[in-house]
Coordinates of C-alpha atoms and ligand atoms in Angstrom, one line a residue:
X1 CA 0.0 0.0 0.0
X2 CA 0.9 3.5 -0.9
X3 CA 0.5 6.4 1.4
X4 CA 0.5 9.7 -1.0
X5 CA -0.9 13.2 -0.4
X6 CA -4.0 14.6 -2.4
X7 CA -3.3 17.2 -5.0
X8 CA -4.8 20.7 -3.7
X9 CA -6.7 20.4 -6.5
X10 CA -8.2 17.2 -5.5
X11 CA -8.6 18.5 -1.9
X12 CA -10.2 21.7 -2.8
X13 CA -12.8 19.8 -4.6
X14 CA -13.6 17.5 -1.5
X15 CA -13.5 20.5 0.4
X16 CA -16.4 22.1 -1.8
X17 CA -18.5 19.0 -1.9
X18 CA -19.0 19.7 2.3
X19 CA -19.5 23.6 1.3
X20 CA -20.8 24.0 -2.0
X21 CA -23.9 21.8 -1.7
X22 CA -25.6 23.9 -4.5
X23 CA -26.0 26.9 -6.0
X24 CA -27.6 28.9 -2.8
X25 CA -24.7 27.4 -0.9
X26 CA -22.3 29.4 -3.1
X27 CA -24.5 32.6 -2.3
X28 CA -24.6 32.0 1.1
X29 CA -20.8 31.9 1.3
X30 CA -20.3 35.2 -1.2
X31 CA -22.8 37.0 1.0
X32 CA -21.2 36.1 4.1
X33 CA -18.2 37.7 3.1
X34 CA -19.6 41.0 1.5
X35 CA -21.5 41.4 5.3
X36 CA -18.1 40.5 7.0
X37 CA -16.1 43.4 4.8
X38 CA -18.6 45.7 5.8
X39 CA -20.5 46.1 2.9
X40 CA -24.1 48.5 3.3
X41 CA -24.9 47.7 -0.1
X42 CA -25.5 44.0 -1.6
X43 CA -26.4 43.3 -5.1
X44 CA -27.0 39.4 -6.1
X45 CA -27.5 38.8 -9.7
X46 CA -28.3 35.2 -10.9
X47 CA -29.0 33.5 -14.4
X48 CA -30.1 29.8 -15.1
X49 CA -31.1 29.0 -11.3
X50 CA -27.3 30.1 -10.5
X51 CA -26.4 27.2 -12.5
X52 CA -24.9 29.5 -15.4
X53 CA -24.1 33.2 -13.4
X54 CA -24.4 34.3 -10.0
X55 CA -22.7 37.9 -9.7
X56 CA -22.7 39.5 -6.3
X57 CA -21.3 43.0 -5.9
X58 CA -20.9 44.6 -2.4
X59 CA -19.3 48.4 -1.6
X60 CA -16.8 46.4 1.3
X61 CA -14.2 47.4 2.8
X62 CA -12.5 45.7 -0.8
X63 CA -9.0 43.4 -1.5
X64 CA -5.7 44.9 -2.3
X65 CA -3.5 43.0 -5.0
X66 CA -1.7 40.9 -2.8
X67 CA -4.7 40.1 -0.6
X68 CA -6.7 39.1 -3.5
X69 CA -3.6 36.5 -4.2
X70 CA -3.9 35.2 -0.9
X71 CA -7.7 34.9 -0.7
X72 CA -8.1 31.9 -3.4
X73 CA -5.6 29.8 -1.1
X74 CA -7.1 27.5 1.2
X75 CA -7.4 27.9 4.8
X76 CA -6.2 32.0 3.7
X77 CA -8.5 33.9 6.0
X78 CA -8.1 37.4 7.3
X79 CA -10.3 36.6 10.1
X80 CA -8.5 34.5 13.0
X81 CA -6.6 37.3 14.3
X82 CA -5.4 35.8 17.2
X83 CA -6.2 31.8 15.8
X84 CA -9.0 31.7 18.6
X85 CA -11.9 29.7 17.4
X86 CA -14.2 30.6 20.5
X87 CA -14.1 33.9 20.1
X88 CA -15.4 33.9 16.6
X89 CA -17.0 37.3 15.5
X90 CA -17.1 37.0 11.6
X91 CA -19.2 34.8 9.6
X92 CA -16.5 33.4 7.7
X93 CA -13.0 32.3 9.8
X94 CA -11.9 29.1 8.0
X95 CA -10.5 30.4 4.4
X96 CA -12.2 27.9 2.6
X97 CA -15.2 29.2 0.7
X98 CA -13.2 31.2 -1.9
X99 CA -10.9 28.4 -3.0
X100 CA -13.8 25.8 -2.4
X101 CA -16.0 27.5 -5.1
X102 CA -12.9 28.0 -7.5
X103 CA -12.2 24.7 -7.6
X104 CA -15.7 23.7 -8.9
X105 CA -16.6 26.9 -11.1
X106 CA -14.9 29.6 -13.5
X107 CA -14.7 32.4 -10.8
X108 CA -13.7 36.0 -11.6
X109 CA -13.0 38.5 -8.5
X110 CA -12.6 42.1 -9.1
X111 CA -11.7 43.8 -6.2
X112 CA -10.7 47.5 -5.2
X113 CA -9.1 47.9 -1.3
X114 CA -10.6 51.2 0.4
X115 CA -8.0 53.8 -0.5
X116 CA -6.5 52.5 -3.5
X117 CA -5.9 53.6 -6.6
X118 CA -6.4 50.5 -8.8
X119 CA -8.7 47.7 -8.8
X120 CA -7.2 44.2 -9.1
X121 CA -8.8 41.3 -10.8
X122 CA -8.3 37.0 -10.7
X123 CA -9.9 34.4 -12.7
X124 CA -9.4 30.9 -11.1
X125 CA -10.8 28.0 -13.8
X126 CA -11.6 24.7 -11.8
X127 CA -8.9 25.9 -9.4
X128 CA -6.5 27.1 -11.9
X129 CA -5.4 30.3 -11.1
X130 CA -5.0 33.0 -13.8
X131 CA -2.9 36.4 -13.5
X132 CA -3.7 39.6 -11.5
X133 CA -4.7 41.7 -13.9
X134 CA -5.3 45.8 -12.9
X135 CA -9.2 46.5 -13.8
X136 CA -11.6 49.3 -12.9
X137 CA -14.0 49.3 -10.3
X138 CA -15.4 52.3 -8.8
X139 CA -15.1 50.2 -4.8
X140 CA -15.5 47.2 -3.0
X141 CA -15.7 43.8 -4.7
X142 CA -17.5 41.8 -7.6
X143 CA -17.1 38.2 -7.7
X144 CA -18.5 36.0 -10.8
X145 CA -19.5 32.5 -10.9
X146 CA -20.1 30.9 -14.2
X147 CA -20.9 27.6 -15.2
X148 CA -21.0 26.0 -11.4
X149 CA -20.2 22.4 -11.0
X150 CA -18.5 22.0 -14.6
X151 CA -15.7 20.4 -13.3
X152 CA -17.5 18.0 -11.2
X153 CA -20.5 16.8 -13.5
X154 CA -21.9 14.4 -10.5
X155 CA -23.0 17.6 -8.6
X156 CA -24.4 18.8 -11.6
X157 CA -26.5 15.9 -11.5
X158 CA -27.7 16.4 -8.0
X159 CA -29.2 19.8 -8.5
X160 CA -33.2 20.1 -8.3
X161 CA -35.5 21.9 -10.5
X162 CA -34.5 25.3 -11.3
X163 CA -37.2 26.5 -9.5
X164 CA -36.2 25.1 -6.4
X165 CA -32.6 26.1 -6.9
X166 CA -33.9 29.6 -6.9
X167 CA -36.2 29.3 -4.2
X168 CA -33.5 28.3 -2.1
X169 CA -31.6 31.1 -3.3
X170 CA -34.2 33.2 -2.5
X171 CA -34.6 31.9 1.0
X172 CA -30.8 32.2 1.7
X173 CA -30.7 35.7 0.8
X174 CA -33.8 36.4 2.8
X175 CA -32.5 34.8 6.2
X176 CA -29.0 37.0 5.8
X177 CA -30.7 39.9 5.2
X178 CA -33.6 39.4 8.2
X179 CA -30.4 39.4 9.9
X180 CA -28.3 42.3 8.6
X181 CA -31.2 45.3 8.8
X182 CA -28.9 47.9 8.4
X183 CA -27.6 46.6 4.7
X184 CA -29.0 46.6 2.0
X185 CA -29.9 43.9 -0.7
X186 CA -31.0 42.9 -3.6
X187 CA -31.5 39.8 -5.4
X188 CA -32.8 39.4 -9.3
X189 CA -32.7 36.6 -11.7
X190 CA -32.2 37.6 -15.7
X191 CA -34.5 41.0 -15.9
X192 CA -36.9 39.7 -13.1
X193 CA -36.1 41.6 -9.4
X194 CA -37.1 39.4 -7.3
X195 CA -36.8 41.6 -3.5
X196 CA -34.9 45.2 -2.4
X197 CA -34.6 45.8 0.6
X198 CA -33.3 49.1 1.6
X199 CA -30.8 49.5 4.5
X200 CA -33.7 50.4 7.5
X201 CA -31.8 52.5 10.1
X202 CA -33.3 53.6 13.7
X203 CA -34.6 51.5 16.2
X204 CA -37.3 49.8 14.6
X205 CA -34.5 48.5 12.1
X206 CA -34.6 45.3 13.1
X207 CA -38.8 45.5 12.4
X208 CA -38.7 47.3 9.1
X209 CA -36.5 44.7 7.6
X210 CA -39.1 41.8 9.2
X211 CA -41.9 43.4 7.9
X212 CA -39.8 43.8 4.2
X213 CA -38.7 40.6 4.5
X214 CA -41.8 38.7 6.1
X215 CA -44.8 41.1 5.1
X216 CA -46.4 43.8 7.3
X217 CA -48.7 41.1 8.1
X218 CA -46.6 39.2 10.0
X219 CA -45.7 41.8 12.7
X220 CA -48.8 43.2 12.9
X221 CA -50.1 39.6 13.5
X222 CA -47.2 38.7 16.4
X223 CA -46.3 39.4 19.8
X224 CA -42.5 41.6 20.5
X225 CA -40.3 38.9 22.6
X226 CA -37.6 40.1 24.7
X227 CA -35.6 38.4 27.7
X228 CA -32.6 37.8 29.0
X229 CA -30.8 35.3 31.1
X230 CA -27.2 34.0 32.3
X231 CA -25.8 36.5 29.4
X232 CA -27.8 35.0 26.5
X233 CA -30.3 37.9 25.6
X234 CA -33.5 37.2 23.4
X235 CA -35.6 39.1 20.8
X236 CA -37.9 38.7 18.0
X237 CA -40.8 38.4 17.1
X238 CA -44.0 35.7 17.5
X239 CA -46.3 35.2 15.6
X240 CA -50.0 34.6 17.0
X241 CA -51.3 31.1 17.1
X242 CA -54.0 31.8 14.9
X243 CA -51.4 32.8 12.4
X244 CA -50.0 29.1 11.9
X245 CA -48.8 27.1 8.5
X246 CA -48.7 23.7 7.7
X247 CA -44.6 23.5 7.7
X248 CA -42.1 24.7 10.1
X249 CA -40.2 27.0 7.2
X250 CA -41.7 29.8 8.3
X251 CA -39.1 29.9 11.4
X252 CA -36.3 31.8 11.6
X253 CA -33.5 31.6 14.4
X254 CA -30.3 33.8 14.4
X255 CA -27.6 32.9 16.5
X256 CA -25.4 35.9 17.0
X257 CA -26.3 37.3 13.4
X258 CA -26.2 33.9 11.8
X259 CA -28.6 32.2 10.8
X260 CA -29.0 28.3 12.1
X261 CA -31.5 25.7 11.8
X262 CA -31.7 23.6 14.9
X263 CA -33.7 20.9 16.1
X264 CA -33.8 22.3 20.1
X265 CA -35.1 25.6 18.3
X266 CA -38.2 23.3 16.9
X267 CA -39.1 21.9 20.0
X268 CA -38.6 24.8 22.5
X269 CA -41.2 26.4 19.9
X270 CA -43.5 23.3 19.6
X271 CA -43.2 23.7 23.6
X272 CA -44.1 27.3 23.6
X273 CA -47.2 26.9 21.4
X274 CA -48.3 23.6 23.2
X275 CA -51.7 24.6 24.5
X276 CA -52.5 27.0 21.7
X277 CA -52.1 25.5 18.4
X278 CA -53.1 22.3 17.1
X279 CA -50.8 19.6 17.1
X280 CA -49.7 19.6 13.0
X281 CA -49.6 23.5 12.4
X282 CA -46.6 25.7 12.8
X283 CA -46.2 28.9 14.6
X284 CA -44.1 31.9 12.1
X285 CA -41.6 33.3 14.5
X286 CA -38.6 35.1 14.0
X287 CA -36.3 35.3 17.0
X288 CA -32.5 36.4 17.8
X289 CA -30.3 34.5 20.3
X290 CA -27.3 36.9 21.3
X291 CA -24.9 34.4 23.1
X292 CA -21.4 35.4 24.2
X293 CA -18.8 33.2 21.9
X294 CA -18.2 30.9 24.2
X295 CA -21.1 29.7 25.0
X296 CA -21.7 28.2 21.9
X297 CA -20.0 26.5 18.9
X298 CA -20.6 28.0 15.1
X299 CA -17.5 25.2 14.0
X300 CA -19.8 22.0 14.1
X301 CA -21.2 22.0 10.3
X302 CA -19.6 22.2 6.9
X303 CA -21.5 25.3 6.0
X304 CA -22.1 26.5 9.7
X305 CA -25.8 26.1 9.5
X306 CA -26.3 24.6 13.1
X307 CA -24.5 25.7 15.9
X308 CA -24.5 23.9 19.3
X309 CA -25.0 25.4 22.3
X310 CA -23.0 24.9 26.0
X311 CA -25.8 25.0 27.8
X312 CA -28.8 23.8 25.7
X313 CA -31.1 23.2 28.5
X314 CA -30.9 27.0 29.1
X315 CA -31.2 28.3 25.3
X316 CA -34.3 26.0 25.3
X317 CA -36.1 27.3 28.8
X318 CA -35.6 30.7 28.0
X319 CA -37.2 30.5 23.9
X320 CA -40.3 28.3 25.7
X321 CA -40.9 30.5 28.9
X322 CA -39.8 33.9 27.1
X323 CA -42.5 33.0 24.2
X324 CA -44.5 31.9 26.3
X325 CA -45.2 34.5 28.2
X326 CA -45.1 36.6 25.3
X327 CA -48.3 34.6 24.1
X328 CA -50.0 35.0 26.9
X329 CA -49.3 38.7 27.6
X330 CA -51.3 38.9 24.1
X331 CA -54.1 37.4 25.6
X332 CA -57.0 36.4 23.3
X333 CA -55.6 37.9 20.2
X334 CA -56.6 36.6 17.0
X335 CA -54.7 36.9 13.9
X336 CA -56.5 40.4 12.2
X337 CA -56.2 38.1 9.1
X338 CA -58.0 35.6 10.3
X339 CA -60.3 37.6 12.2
X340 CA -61.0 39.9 9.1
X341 CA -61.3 36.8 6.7
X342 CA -64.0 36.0 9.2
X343 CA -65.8 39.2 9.0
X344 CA -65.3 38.7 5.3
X345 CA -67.9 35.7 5.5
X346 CA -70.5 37.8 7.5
X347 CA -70.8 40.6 5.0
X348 CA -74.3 40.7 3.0
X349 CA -73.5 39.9 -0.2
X350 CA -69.8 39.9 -0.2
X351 CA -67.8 36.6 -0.9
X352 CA -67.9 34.1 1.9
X353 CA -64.0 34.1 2.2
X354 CA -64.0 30.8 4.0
X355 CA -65.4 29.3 0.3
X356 CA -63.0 31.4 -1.3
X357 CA -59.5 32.0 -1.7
X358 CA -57.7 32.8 1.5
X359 CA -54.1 34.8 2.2
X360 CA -51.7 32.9 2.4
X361 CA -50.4 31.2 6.0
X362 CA -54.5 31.7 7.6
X363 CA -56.2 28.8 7.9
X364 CA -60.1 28.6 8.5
X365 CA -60.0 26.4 11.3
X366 CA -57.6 29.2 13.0
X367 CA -60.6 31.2 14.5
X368 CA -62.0 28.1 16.3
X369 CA -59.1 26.9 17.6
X370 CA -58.3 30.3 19.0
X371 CA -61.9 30.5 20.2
X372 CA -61.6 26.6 21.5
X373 CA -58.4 28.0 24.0
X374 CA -60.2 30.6 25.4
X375 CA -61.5 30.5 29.0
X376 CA -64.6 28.9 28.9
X377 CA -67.8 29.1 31.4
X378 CA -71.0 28.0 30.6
X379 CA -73.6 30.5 29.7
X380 CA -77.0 29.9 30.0
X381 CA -78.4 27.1 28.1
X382 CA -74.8 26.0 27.1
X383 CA -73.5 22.7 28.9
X384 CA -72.0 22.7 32.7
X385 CA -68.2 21.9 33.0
X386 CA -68.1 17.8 31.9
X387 CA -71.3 17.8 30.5
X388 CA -70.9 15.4 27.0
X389 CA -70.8 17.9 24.3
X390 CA -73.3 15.4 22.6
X391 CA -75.8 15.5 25.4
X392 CA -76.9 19.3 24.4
X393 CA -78.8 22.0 22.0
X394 CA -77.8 25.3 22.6
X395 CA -79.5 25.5 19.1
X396 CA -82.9 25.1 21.1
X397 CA -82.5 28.0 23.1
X398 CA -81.8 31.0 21.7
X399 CA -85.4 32.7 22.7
X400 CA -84.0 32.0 26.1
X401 CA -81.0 33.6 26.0
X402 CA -82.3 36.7 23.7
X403 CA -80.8 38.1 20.8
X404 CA -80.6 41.6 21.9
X405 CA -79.2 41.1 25.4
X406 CA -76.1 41.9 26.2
X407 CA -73.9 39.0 27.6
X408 CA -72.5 39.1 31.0
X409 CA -68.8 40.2 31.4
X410 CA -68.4 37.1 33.3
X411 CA -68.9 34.9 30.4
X412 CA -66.1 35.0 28.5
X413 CA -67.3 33.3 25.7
X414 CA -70.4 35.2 25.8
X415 CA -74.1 34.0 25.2
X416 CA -74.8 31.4 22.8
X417 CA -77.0 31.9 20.0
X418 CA -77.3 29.1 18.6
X419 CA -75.6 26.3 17.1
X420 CA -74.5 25.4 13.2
X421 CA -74.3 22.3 11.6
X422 CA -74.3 20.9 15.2
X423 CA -70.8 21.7 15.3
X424 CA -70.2 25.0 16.2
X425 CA -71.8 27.3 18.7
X426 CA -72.3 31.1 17.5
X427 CA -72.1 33.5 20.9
X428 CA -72.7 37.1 21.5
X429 CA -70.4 39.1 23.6
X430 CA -70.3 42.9 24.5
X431 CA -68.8 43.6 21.1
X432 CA -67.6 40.7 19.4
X433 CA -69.0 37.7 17.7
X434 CA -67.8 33.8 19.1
X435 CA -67.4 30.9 17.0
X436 CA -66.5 27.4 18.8
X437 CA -66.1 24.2 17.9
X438 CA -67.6 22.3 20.4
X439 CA -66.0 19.5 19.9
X440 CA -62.5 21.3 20.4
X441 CA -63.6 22.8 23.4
X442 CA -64.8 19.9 25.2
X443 CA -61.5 18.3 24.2
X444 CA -60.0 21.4 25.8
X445 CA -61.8 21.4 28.7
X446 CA -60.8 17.7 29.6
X447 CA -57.2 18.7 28.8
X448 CA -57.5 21.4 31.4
X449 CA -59.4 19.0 33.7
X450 CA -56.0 16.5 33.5
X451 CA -53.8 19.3 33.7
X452 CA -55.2 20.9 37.0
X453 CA -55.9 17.3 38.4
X454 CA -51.9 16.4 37.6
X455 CA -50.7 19.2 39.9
X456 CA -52.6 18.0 43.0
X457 CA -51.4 14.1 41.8
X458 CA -54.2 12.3 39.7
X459 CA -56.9 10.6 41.7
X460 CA -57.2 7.0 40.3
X461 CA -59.9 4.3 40.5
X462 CA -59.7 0.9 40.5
X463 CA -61.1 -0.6 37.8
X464 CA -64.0 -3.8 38.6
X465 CA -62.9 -6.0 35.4
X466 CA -59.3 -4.9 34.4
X467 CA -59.4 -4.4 31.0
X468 CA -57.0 -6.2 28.3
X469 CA -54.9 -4.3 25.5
X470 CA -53.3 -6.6 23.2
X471 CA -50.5 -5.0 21.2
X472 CA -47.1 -5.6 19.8
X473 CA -44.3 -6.8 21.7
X474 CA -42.1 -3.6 21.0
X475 CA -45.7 -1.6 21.7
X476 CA -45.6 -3.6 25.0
X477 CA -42.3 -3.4 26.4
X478 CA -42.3 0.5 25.2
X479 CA -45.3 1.3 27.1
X480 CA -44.3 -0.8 30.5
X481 CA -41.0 1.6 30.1
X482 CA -43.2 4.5 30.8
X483 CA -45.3 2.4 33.6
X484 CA -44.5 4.9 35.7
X485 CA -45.4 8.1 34.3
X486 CA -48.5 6.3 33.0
X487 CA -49.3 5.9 37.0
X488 CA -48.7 9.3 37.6
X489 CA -51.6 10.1 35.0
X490 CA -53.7 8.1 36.3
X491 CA -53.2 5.2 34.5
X492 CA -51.8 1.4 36.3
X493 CA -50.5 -1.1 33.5
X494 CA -49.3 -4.7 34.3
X495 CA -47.9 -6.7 31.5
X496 CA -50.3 -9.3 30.6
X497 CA -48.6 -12.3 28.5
X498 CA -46.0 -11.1 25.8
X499 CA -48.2 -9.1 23.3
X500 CA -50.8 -7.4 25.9
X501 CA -51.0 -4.9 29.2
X502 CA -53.4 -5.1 31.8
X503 CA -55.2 -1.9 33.0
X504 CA -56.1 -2.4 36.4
X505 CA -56.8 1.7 37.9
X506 CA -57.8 4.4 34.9
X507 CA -58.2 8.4 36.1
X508 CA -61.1 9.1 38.2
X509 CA -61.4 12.9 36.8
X510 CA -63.6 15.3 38.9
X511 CA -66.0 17.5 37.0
Ligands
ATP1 N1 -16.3 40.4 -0.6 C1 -15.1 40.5 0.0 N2 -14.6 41.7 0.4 C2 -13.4 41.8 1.0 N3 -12.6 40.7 1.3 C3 -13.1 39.5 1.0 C4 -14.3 39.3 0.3 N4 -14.5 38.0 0.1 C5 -13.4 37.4 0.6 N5 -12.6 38.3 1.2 C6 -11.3 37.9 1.8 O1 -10.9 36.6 1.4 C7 -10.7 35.8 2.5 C8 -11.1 34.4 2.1 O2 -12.5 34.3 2.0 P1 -13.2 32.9 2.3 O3 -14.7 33.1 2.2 O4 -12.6 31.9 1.4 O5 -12.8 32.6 3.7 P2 -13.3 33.2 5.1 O6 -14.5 34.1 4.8 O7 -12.2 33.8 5.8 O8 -13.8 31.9 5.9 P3 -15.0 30.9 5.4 O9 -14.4 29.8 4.6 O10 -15.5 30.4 6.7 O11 -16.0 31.7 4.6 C9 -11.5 36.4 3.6 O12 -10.9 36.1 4.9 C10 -11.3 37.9 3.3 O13 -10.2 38.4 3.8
MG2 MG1 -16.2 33.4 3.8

């Protein structure tokens, strides 16, 4: 056997299959360094889903000749100062993108340093570097990218739809620029712009760009999050629950100006919206972690997309309680979409907008399940605490309740009206109208009954006949794991053979 060492070609080329995934990757990288030389302006230009051109021009502090040399090397970086990889404060820090993307494309970099006279330009073909040419450019640096992947036609292969290859352009752009307010961007394919965003200055910065970035509708329609704990400060913005999609990609995390995608952020937020959204929807939030460098580590992914934290139990407690609260500072808030798409409906002769076509990111069910969380009391002719949903007709009693009246403060949900399609009850309040799914609600009220009875320790009942549950062996042994915590709820198991459980006690729930 033969021990040799890999050309730098060869290496380079391994090196961009871990950070040039595809053509957004590329972006993300050029982007990354424009922000990091201090650019306010930058321009992304792209042609054939980035797979022919992507130009990106930024007014940076620029490279001098011998810096632009140096840049195309690997592991060149101007950004280790002291070689302290805590302490990192840039985006980039491992002098690998430029080379990475030479290696795989033809790549032209134009580049003028701040206070010089000339402008210096490279071309690097598949990683074959050209001559430093003197050019003319007014500032800062323009880097082209033609004909990505050429040299490695597997990649090539790999690449989706060009639709999809743009989209995730698009999205890349849009996280680093949610992130940088105070620069501006641009991003256009052929002719077609597809966003500006102009720098936003001021303290509502930060907003502006959100609103730019995510639609006005989306901060009007969320709640302003701030907290701070141990050093690790939180802000951002969340959205309301009745403002929910049908995918998480409407979340965005930034981790000191970066942003990550991270499976603790997922489930802090699927904690956070527990009790107010149904199980399959997705909150839209938008939040900012500011951690000191040592607390967490950018250096665990090729193309620093996750990061992981020291102390992840206390990242997560702060999003879930922060939010949280947040949430429920907002009280009964409904989306204004929603609740005007709703209104919509009601309006004589206008278009019922729950048959019709609805904005994007509402969802018709929203307004019930918001109306299912809220407090619930039981007005007249409206079914006591425990009462089975099915066992009632509030439908029957409107005459009794009287249209004109006005409802009692004490009833939240105000006085029924009646009932439609012998789902959802219509109520009256002081100056709102009250649809609920009574199905949801009872639901809701026996989740509320189990959470109450779990702080005082479930009150259980033995059960006359213990019932049998057969199941699967794996089923079995899972659940008899969890034995325990199944007694805490209320619930005594036995196994019962190899493929059943025994119930023997089952939650004796109070009304
Ligand atoms: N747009 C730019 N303006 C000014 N200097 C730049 C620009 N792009 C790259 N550079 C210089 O080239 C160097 C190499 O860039 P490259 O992206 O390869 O590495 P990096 O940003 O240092 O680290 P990483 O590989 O993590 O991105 C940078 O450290 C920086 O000095
Ligand atoms: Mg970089």
């Amino acid at each position: 056997m033969t021990i040799r060492r890999l050309p730098e070609g060869t290496v380079n080329r391994i090196a961009a299959g871990e950070v040039v995934e595809r053509p957004a990757s590329v972006v993300k990288e050029l982007v990354e360094n424009a922000i990091d030389a201090g650019a306010t302006q930058i321009d992304v230009a792209i042609a054939g889903a980035g797979r022919d051109q992507i130009i990106i021009t930024d007014n940076g502090h620029g490279m001098a000749r011998d810096e632009l040399a140096l840049a195309v090397e690997r592991h060149a970086t101007s950004k280790l100062p002291e070689d302290d990889l805590v302490r990192i404060a840039h985006l980039g820090f491992r002098g690998e993108a430029l080379p990475s993307i030479g290696s795989v494309s033809r790549m032209t970099i134009t580049s003028r340093a701040r206070g010089a006279d000339e402008a210096w330009q490279l071309h690097v073909d598949a990683g074959r570097l050209g001559d430093l040419q003197p050019d003319s450019l007014p500032g800062g640096t323009r880097i082209e990218i033609r004909d990505l992947f050429f040299a490695t036609p597997a990649r090539l292969k790999f690449l989706k739809t060009d639709r999809s290859e743009t989209t995730a352009i698009t999205e890349t752009t849009k996280r680093l620029a949610m992130a940088n307010p105070t620069i501006g961007f641009s991003l256009r394919e052929a002719a077609r712009e597809i966003f500006s965003y102009a720098a936003a200055t001021g303290e509502a910065a930060a907003r502006d760009r959100l609103a730019a970035v995510m639609g006005r509708d989306f901060v009007d329609n969320s709640v302003s999050v701030e907290a701070e704990r141990e050093g690790i400060s939180l802000t951002g913005f969340a959205g309301l629950p009745t403002m929910n999609r049908g995918n998480a990609q409407a979340q965005y995390l930034f981790v000191n100006g970066r942003p990550v995608r991270d499976r603790l952020f997922t489930g802090a937020l699927r904690g956070a919206y527990q009790d107010l959204m149904a199980r399959h929807r997705h909150p839209v939030v938008a939040l900012f972690l500011s951690v000191p460098p040592e607390a967490v580590d950018v250096n665990v992914h090729p193309a620093k997309a996750e990061v992981r934290f020291r102390d992840e139990p206390l990242v997560r407690g702060l999003i879930v309680s922060t939010v949280r609260r947040a949430l429920a500072g907002a009280g009964h808030r409904a989306s204004s979409t929603v609740a005007a798409e709703a209104a919509a409906a009601f309006r004589p002769g206008g278009q019922g907008a729950f048959y019709g076509a609805r904005p994007e990111g509402t969802s018709r069910t929203g307004l019930y399940e918001a109306a299912s969380a809220f407090q619930y009391q039981a007005p007249p002719g409206m079914p006591a605490r425990g009462e089975e949903p099915d066992g009632f007709a509030p439908a029957a009693r409107p005459a009794e309740v009287g249209l004109g009246e006005a409802p009692e403060a004490s009833y939240p949900l105000g006085a029924a009206v009646g009932q439609l399609h012998q789902t959802y009850i219509v109520a009256q309040t002081a100056d709102g109208l009250i649809v609920v799914d009574q199905h949801a609600a009872h639901e809701r009220l026996v989740y509320e009954r189990m959470k109450k009875a779990l702080q005082n320790g479930v009150a259980r009942q033995s059960m006359l006949i213990p019932e049998v549950v057969e199941m699967d062996e794996a089923a079995v042994g899972r659940v008899l794991d969890r034995a325990d915590e199944l007694a805490e709820l209320g619930l005594v198991i036995d196994q019962f053979g190899a493929g059943a459980v025994v119930v023997r006690e089952q939650p004796a729930l109070q009304n």
